[in-house]
CSV table of C-alpha atoms (C1' of nucleotides) in Angstrom, one decimal:
chain,number,residue,atom,x,y,z
A,852,MET,CA,-98.9,-117.0,90.9
A,853,ASN,CA,-101.2,-116.7,93.8
A,854,VAL,CA,-104.3,-118.8,93.4
A,855,GLN,CA,-106.2,-117.0,96.0
A,856,THR,CA,-105.5,-113.7,94.3
A,857,ILE,CA,-106.8,-115.1,91.0
A,858,PHE,CA,-110.1,-116.0,92.7
A,859,SER,CA,-110.5,-112.6,94.1
A,860,ALA,CA,-109.8,-111.1,90.7
A,861,LEU,CA,-112.5,-113.3,89.2
A,862,SER,CA,-115.1,-112.8,92.0
A,863,ASP,CA,-116.6,-109.8,90.3
A,864,PRO,CA,-119.1,-110.5,87.6
A,865,THR,CA,-117.9,-107.9,85.2
A,866,ARG,CA,-114.2,-109.1,85.5
A,867,PHE,CA,-115.3,-112.7,85.1
A,868,ALA,CA,-117.1,-111.8,81.9
A,869,ILE,CA,-114.1,-109.9,80.6
A,870,VAL,CA,-112.0,-112.8,81.2
A,871,GLU,CA,-114.4,-115.2,79.5
A,872,GLN,CA,-114.6,-112.8,76.6
A,873,LEU,CA,-110.8,-112.7,76.2
A,874,LEU,CA,-110.6,-116.6,76.4
A,875,GLU,CA,-113.2,-117.0,73.8
A,876,LYS,CA,-112.4,-114.2,71.4
A,877,GLY,CA,-108.6,-113.6,72.0
A,878,ASP,CA,-106.9,-110.3,72.5
A,879,GLN,CA,-108.9,-107.2,72.8
A,880,THR,CA,-108.6,-103.5,73.4
A,881,ALA,CA,-109.9,-101.9,76.5
A,882,GLY,CA,-112.5,-100.2,74.3
A,883,SER,CA,-113.9,-103.2,72.8
A,884,LEU,CA,-113.9,-105.0,76.2
A,885,ALA,CA,-115.8,-102.1,77.6
A,886,GLU,CA,-118.4,-102.0,74.8
A,887,PRO,CA,-120.8,-104.9,76.0
A,888,PHE,CA,-121.1,-103.5,79.4
A,889,ASP,CA,-123.3,-100.9,80.8
A,890,ILE,CA,-120.7,-99.3,82.8
A,891,SER,CA,-118.3,-96.4,82.2
A,892,LYS,CA,-114.9,-96.7,80.5
A,893,PRO,CA,-113.1,-95.7,83.7
A,894,ALA,CA,-114.8,-98.6,85.7
A,895,ILE,CA,-113.7,-101.1,83.1
A,896,SER,CA,-110.3,-99.6,83.1
A,897,ARG,CA,-110.1,-100.2,86.8
A,898,HIS,CA,-111.3,-103.7,86.4
A,899,LEU,CA,-108.7,-104.4,83.9
A,900,LYS,CA,-106.0,-103.1,86.3
A,901,VAL,CA,-107.3,-105.5,89.0
A,902,LEU,CA,-107.0,-108.4,86.6
A,903,GLU,CA,-103.7,-107.4,85.5
A,904,GLU,CA,-102.2,-107.0,89.0
A,905,ALA,CA,-103.7,-110.4,89.9
A,906,GLY,CA,-101.7,-111.8,86.9
A,907,VAL,CA,-104.9,-112.9,85.1
A,908,ILE,CA,-104.4,-110.9,82.2
A,909,GLU,CA,-101.6,-108.8,80.6
A,910,ARG,CA,-101.4,-105.5,78.8
A,911,ARG,CA,-99.8,-105.8,75.4
A,912,ILE,CA,-98.5,-102.7,73.7
A,913,ASP,CA,-97.5,-103.7,70.2
A,914,ARG,CA,-96.8,-100.7,67.9
A,915,GLN,CA,-99.9,-98.9,67.5
A,916,PHE,CA,-102.1,-101.4,69.2
A,917,ARG,CA,-102.7,-101.9,72.9
A,918,SER,CA,-104.7,-104.9,74.0
A,919,PHE,CA,-105.3,-107.3,76.7
A,920,ARG,CA,-105.1,-111.0,76.8
A,921,VAL,CA,-105.4,-113.7,79.4
A,922,ARG,CA,-102.1,-114.9,80.8
A,923,PRO,CA,-102.1,-118.7,80.3
A,924,GLN,CA,-100.1,-119.1,83.5
A,925,SER,CA,-103.0,-117.9,85.6
A,926,MET,CA,-105.2,-120.4,84.0
A,927,ARG,CA,-102.7,-123.1,84.6
A,928,SER,CA,-102.3,-122.1,88.3
A,929,LEU,CA,-106.1,-122.6,88.7
A,930,ASP,CA,-105.9,-125.9,86.9
A,931,ASP,CA,-103.0,-126.9,89.1
A,932,TRP,CA,-104.8,-125.9,92.2
A,933,ILE,CA,-107.8,-128.0,91.5
A,934,GLY,CA,-105.7,-130.8,90.1
A,935,ARG,CA,-103.7,-130.9,93.4
A,936,TYR,CA,-106.9,-131.8,95.2
A,937,ARG,CA,-108.5,-133.9,92.4
A,938,ARG,CA,-108.1,-137.1,94.1
A,939,PHE,CA,-109.6,-135.7,97.3
A,940,TRP,CA,-112.8,-134.4,95.7
A,941,GLN,CA,-112.9,-137.0,93.1
A,942,THR,CA,-112.7,-140.0,95.2
A,943,SER,CA,-115.0,-138.3,97.7
A,944,PHE,CA,-117.3,-137.6,94.8
A,945,ASP,CA,-117.5,-141.2,94.0
A,946,ARG,CA,-117.7,-142.2,97.6
A,947,LEU,CA,-120.4,-139.7,98.1
A,948,GLU,CA,-122.4,-140.8,95.1
A,949,LYS,CA,-122.4,-144.2,96.5
A,950,VAL,CA,-123.3,-143.1,100.0
A,951,LEU,CA,-126.2,-141.0,98.7
A,952,GLN,CA,-127.3,-143.9,96.6
A,953,ASP,CA,-127.4,-146.3,99.5
A,954,LYS,CA,-129.0,-143.7,101.6
A,955,LYS,CA,-131.8,-143.1,99.1
A,956,GLU,CA,-132.4,-146.9,98.7
A,957,GLU,CA,-132.4,-147.2,102.5
A,958,GLU,CA,-134.9,-144.3,102.8
A,959,ASN,CA,-137.0,-145.8,100.2
A,960,THR,CA,-137.1,-149.0,102.0
A,961,ASP,CA,-138.1,-147.2,105.2
A,962,ALA,CA,-140.7,-145.4,103.4
A,963,ASP,CA,-141.9,-148.6,101.9
A,964,ARG,CA,-142.0,-150.1,105.3
A,965,ASP,CA,-144.2,-147.2,106.8
B,913,MET,CA,-123.7,-124.7,89.8
B,914,ASN,CA,-122.7,-121.1,89.1
B,915,VAL,CA,-119.0,-120.9,88.6
B,916,GLN,CA,-118.9,-117.1,89.0
B,917,THR,CA,-120.5,-117.5,92.5
B,918,ILE,CA,-117.9,-120.1,93.3
B,919,PHE,CA,-115.2,-117.6,92.4
B,920,SER,CA,-116.9,-115.0,94.7
B,921,ALA,CA,-117.0,-117.6,97.5
B,922,LEU,CA,-113.5,-118.3,97.3
B,923,SER,CA,-112.4,-114.7,96.9
B,924,ASP,CA,-112.0,-114.2,100.7
B,925,PRO,CA,-108.7,-115.5,102.1
B,926,THR,CA,-110.4,-116.9,105.1
B,927,ARG,CA,-112.9,-118.8,103.1
B,928,PHE,CA,-110.2,-120.0,100.7
B,929,ALA,CA,-108.2,-121.4,103.6
B,930,ILE,CA,-111.3,-123.1,105.1
B,931,VAL,CA,-111.9,-124.9,101.8
B,932,GLU,CA,-108.4,-126.1,101.4
B,933,GLN,CA,-108.5,-127.2,105.0
B,934,LEU,CA,-111.6,-129.3,104.1
B,935,LEU,CA,-110.0,-130.6,101.0
B,936,GLU,CA,-107.0,-131.7,102.8
B,937,LYS,CA,-108.3,-133.1,105.9
B,938,GLY,CA,-111.8,-134.0,105.1
B,939,ASP,CA,-114.9,-133.2,107.1
B,940,GLN,CA,-114.6,-130.8,110.0
B,941,THR,CA,-116.8,-129.1,112.5
B,942,ALA,CA,-117.3,-125.4,112.6
B,943,GLY,CA,-115.2,-125.4,115.7
B,944,SER,CA,-112.3,-127.0,114.5
B,945,LEU,CA,-112.3,-125.0,111.3
B,946,ALA,CA,-112.4,-121.9,113.2
B,947,GLU,CA,-109.5,-122.8,115.5
B,948,PRO,CA,-106.6,-121.9,113.2
B,949,PHE,CA,-107.9,-118.4,112.5
B,950,ASP,CA,-107.6,-115.3,114.6
B,951,ILE,CA,-111.2,-114.2,114.1
B,952,SER,CA,-114.2,-114.9,116.1
B,953,LYS,CA,-116.5,-117.8,115.8
B,954,PRO,CA,-119.4,-115.8,114.5
B,955,ALA,CA,-117.3,-114.5,111.7
B,956,ILE,CA,-116.4,-118.1,110.7
B,957,SER,CA,-119.9,-119.1,111.1
B,958,ARG,CA,-120.8,-116.5,108.5
B,959,HIS,CA,-118.0,-117.5,106.1
B,960,LEU,CA,-119.3,-121.0,106.3
B,961,LYS,CA,-122.7,-119.8,105.4
B,962,VAL,CA,-121.4,-117.9,102.3
B,963,LEU,CA,-119.6,-121.0,101.2
B,964,GLU,CA,-122.6,-123.2,101.8
B,965,GLU,CA,-125.0,-120.8,99.9
B,966,ALA,CA,-122.5,-120.8,97.0
B,967,GLY,CA,-122.7,-124.6,97.0
B,968,VAL,CA,-119.0,-124.9,97.7
B,969,ILE,CA,-119.5,-126.8,101.0
B,970,GLU,CA,-122.4,-128.5,102.7
B,971,ARG,CA,-123.5,-128.9,106.3
B,972,ARG,CA,-123.8,-132.5,107.4
B,973,ILE,CA,-125.8,-133.3,110.4
B,974,ASP,CA,-125.2,-137.0,111.3
B,975,ARG,CA,-126.4,-138.2,114.7
B,976,GLN,CA,-124.6,-136.2,117.3
B,977,PHE,CA,-122.0,-134.7,114.8
B,978,ARG,CA,-122.4,-131.7,112.7
B,979,SER,CA,-119.7,-131.0,110.2
B,980,PHE,CA,-118.8,-129.4,106.9
B,981,ARG,CA,-117.3,-130.9,103.8
B,982,VAL,CA,-116.5,-129.7,100.3
B,983,ARG,CA,-119.3,-130.5,97.8
B,984,PRO,CA,-117.4,-132.4,95.1
B,985,GLN,CA,-119.8,-130.9,92.4
B,986,SER,CA,-118.5,-127.4,93.0
B,987,MET,CA,-114.8,-128.4,92.3
B,988,ARG,CA,-116.1,-130.3,89.3
B,989,SER,CA,-117.8,-127.1,88.1
B,990,LEU,CA,-114.6,-125.2,88.4
B,991,ASP,CA,-112.7,-127.9,86.7
B,992,ASP,CA,-115.2,-128.0,83.9
B,993,TRP,CA,-115.0,-124.3,83.4
B,994,ILE,CA,-111.2,-124.2,83.1
B,995,GLY,CA,-111.5,-127.3,80.9
B,996,ARG,CA,-113.9,-125.7,78.7
B,997,TYR,CA,-111.2,-123.0,77.8
B,998,ARG,CA,-108.2,-125.4,78.0
B,999,ARG,CA,-107.6,-125.5,74.4
B,1000,PHE,CA,-107.6,-121.7,74.2
B,1001,TRP,CA,-105.2,-121.0,77.0
B,1002,GLN,CA,-103.1,-124.2,76.4
B,1003,THR,CA,-102.4,-123.5,72.8
B,1004,SER,CA,-101.8,-119.8,73.4
B,1005,PHE,CA,-99.6,-120.8,76.2
B,1006,ASP,CA,-97.3,-122.5,73.8
B,1007,ARG,CA,-97.5,-119.7,71.3
B,1008,LEU,CA,-96.9,-117.1,73.9
B,1009,GLU,CA,-93.9,-118.9,75.3
B,1010,LYS,CA,-92.2,-118.6,71.9
B,1011,VAL,CA,-93.3,-114.9,71.3
B,1012,LEU,CA,-92.0,-114.0,74.8
B,1013,GLN,CA,-88.8,-115.7,74.1
B,1014,ASP,CA,-88.4,-114.0,70.8
B,1015,LYS,CA,-89.3,-110.7,72.3
B,1016,LYS,CA,-86.9,-111.1,75.2
B,1017,GLU,CA,-84.0,-111.8,72.9
B,1018,GLU,CA,-85.0,-108.8,70.7
B,1019,GLU,CA,-85.0,-106.5,73.7
B,1020,ASN,CA,-81.7,-107.7,74.9
B,1021,THR,CA,-80.3,-107.0,71.5
B,1022,ASP,CA,-81.8,-103.5,71.8
B,1023,ALA,CA,-80.4,-103.0,75.3
B,1024,ASP,CA,-77.1,-104.1,74.1
B,1025,ARG,CA,-77.1,-101.5,71.3
B,1026,ASP,CA,-77.8,-98.7,73.7
C,857,DG,C1',-135.3,-130.4,133.4
C,858,DT,C1',-130.4,-128.3,134.2
C,859,DG,C1',-126.0,-127.2,133.1
C,860,DT,C1',-122.4,-127.3,129.4
C,861,DT,C1',-120.5,-126.8,125.0
C,862,DA,C1',-121.1,-125.6,120.2
C,863,DT,C1',-123.0,-122.6,116.8
C,864,DT,C1',-125.8,-119.0,114.8
C,865,DT,C1',-128.3,-114.6,114.9
C,866,DA,C1',-128.8,-109.6,116.0
C,867,DA,C1',-127.1,-105.1,115.9
C,868,DC,C1',-123.6,-102.2,114.9
C,869,DA,C1',-118.9,-100.1,113.5
C,870,DA,C1',-115.1,-100.0,110.2
C,871,DA,C1',-113.2,-101.3,105.9
C,872,DT,C1',-113.5,-102.3,101.1
C,873,DG,C1',-115.2,-102.3,96.6
C,874,DA,C1',-117.6,-100.6,92.5
C,875,DG,C1',-119.5,-97.0,90.1
C,876,DG,C1',-119.8,-92.1,88.3
C,877,DC,C1',-118.0,-87.7,86.4
C,878,DA,C1',-114.3,-84.5,85.3
C,879,DA,C1',-109.6,-83.8,84.5
C,880,DA,C1',-105.2,-85.7,83.2
C,881,DT,C1',-102.3,-88.4,80.3
C,882,DA,C1',-101.0,-91.3,76.1
C,883,DA,C1',-101.0,-92.4,71.5
C,884,DT,C1',-101.8,-91.2,66.6
C,885,DG,C1',-102.2,-88.6,62.7
C,886,DA,C1',-102.4,-84.2,60.3
D,119,DT,C1',-96.8,-78.9,67.3
D,120,DC,C1',-101.9,-79.4,67.6
D,121,DA,C1',-106.1,-81.8,67.4
D,122,DT,C1',-108.3,-86.2,68.1
D,123,DT,C1',-109.2,-90.5,70.1
D,124,DA,C1',-108.3,-94.0,73.7
D,125,DT,C1',-107.3,-94.8,78.5
D,126,DT,C1',-106.2,-93.9,83.2
D,127,DT,C1',-106.2,-91.2,87.7
D,128,DG,C1',-108.5,-88.4,91.3
D,129,DC,C1',-112.1,-87.6,94.0
D,130,DC,C1',-116.4,-88.6,95.8
D,131,DT,C1',-120.6,-91.5,96.9
D,132,DC,C1',-123.3,-95.6,97.9
D,133,DA,C1',-123.7,-100.4,98.9
D,134,DT,C1',-121.7,-104.5,100.5
D,135,DT,C1',-118.7,-107.1,103.3
D,136,DT,C1',-116.2,-108.2,107.3
D,137,DG,C1',-115.5,-108.2,112.0
D,138,DT,C1',-117.0,-107.5,117.0
D,139,DT,C1',-119.7,-108.4,121.2
D,140,DA,C1',-123.8,-109.9,123.4
D,141,DA,C1',-127.7,-112.7,123.2
D,142,DA,C1',-130.3,-116.6,121.4
D,143,DT,C1',-130.6,-121.5,119.9
D,144,DA,C1',-129.2,-126.2,119.5
D,145,DA,C1',-127.3,-130.4,120.8
D,146,DC,C1',-125.7,-133.3,124.6
D,147,DA,C1',-124.8,-135.3,129.2
D,148,DC,C1',-126.5,-135.8,133.7
DNA sequence: GTGTTATTTAACAAATGAGGCAAATAATGA
DNA sequence: TCATTATTTGCCTCATTTGTTAAATAACAC
């Protein structure tokens, strides 16, 4: 599961919204996914294809129903990616917080001096 | 911090690699960030600008040094976004695992029949 | 100030992406 | 099979993005 590809797939506002929709409401057909948007069905269809090829969603054909759903693996990949760097950004976040705090205090002191 | 904008910023392979580089190695100058890539400095400069405007990185000018670093807040935003839906994709992940397993067994049975 | 290195802006060409409409293809039900 | 509804493909247009080179700026060291 290529994380960079997932980012690309979610870089479009419509696709991002589609995925949020699926995450919140669960499986849905292409038609109902298209409904909230002001763009044509073919356009939605193509967005769905992009998401599918990136492995973000999958098409499910179950008897008379065809619907889409988010592939949990893709979310897990994103989660893993962020997690892999968590200690870097989290520690640097803490460190940064402190630095900014110190700096602010320092500046205030300077200001007070002036 | 707009998550969708962050996804857009990270949708380009070069920008994605730049961010990974910064996460792994810490602060770096535009020059050293450009080095591993086969594209021109101006191109990198613009990628850095896109990342900066999306709030993914920030430019730091500290005495004689100018460098870039990842803004931890952006990573935290991504993390929050995924976290917000975690229970949806995580539970459906477990459920899905089972469904797929069942389905696979069923298909194999069908195949064996043919 | 001058020269030197690092980085950004300007101007432009090529590639990519998103959207629309019409036609083609699937899937369902009579 | 035929009609109907749902979805996808083909083809074209327009806008945005990415990359290039040359020139402009910035930051430093003398």
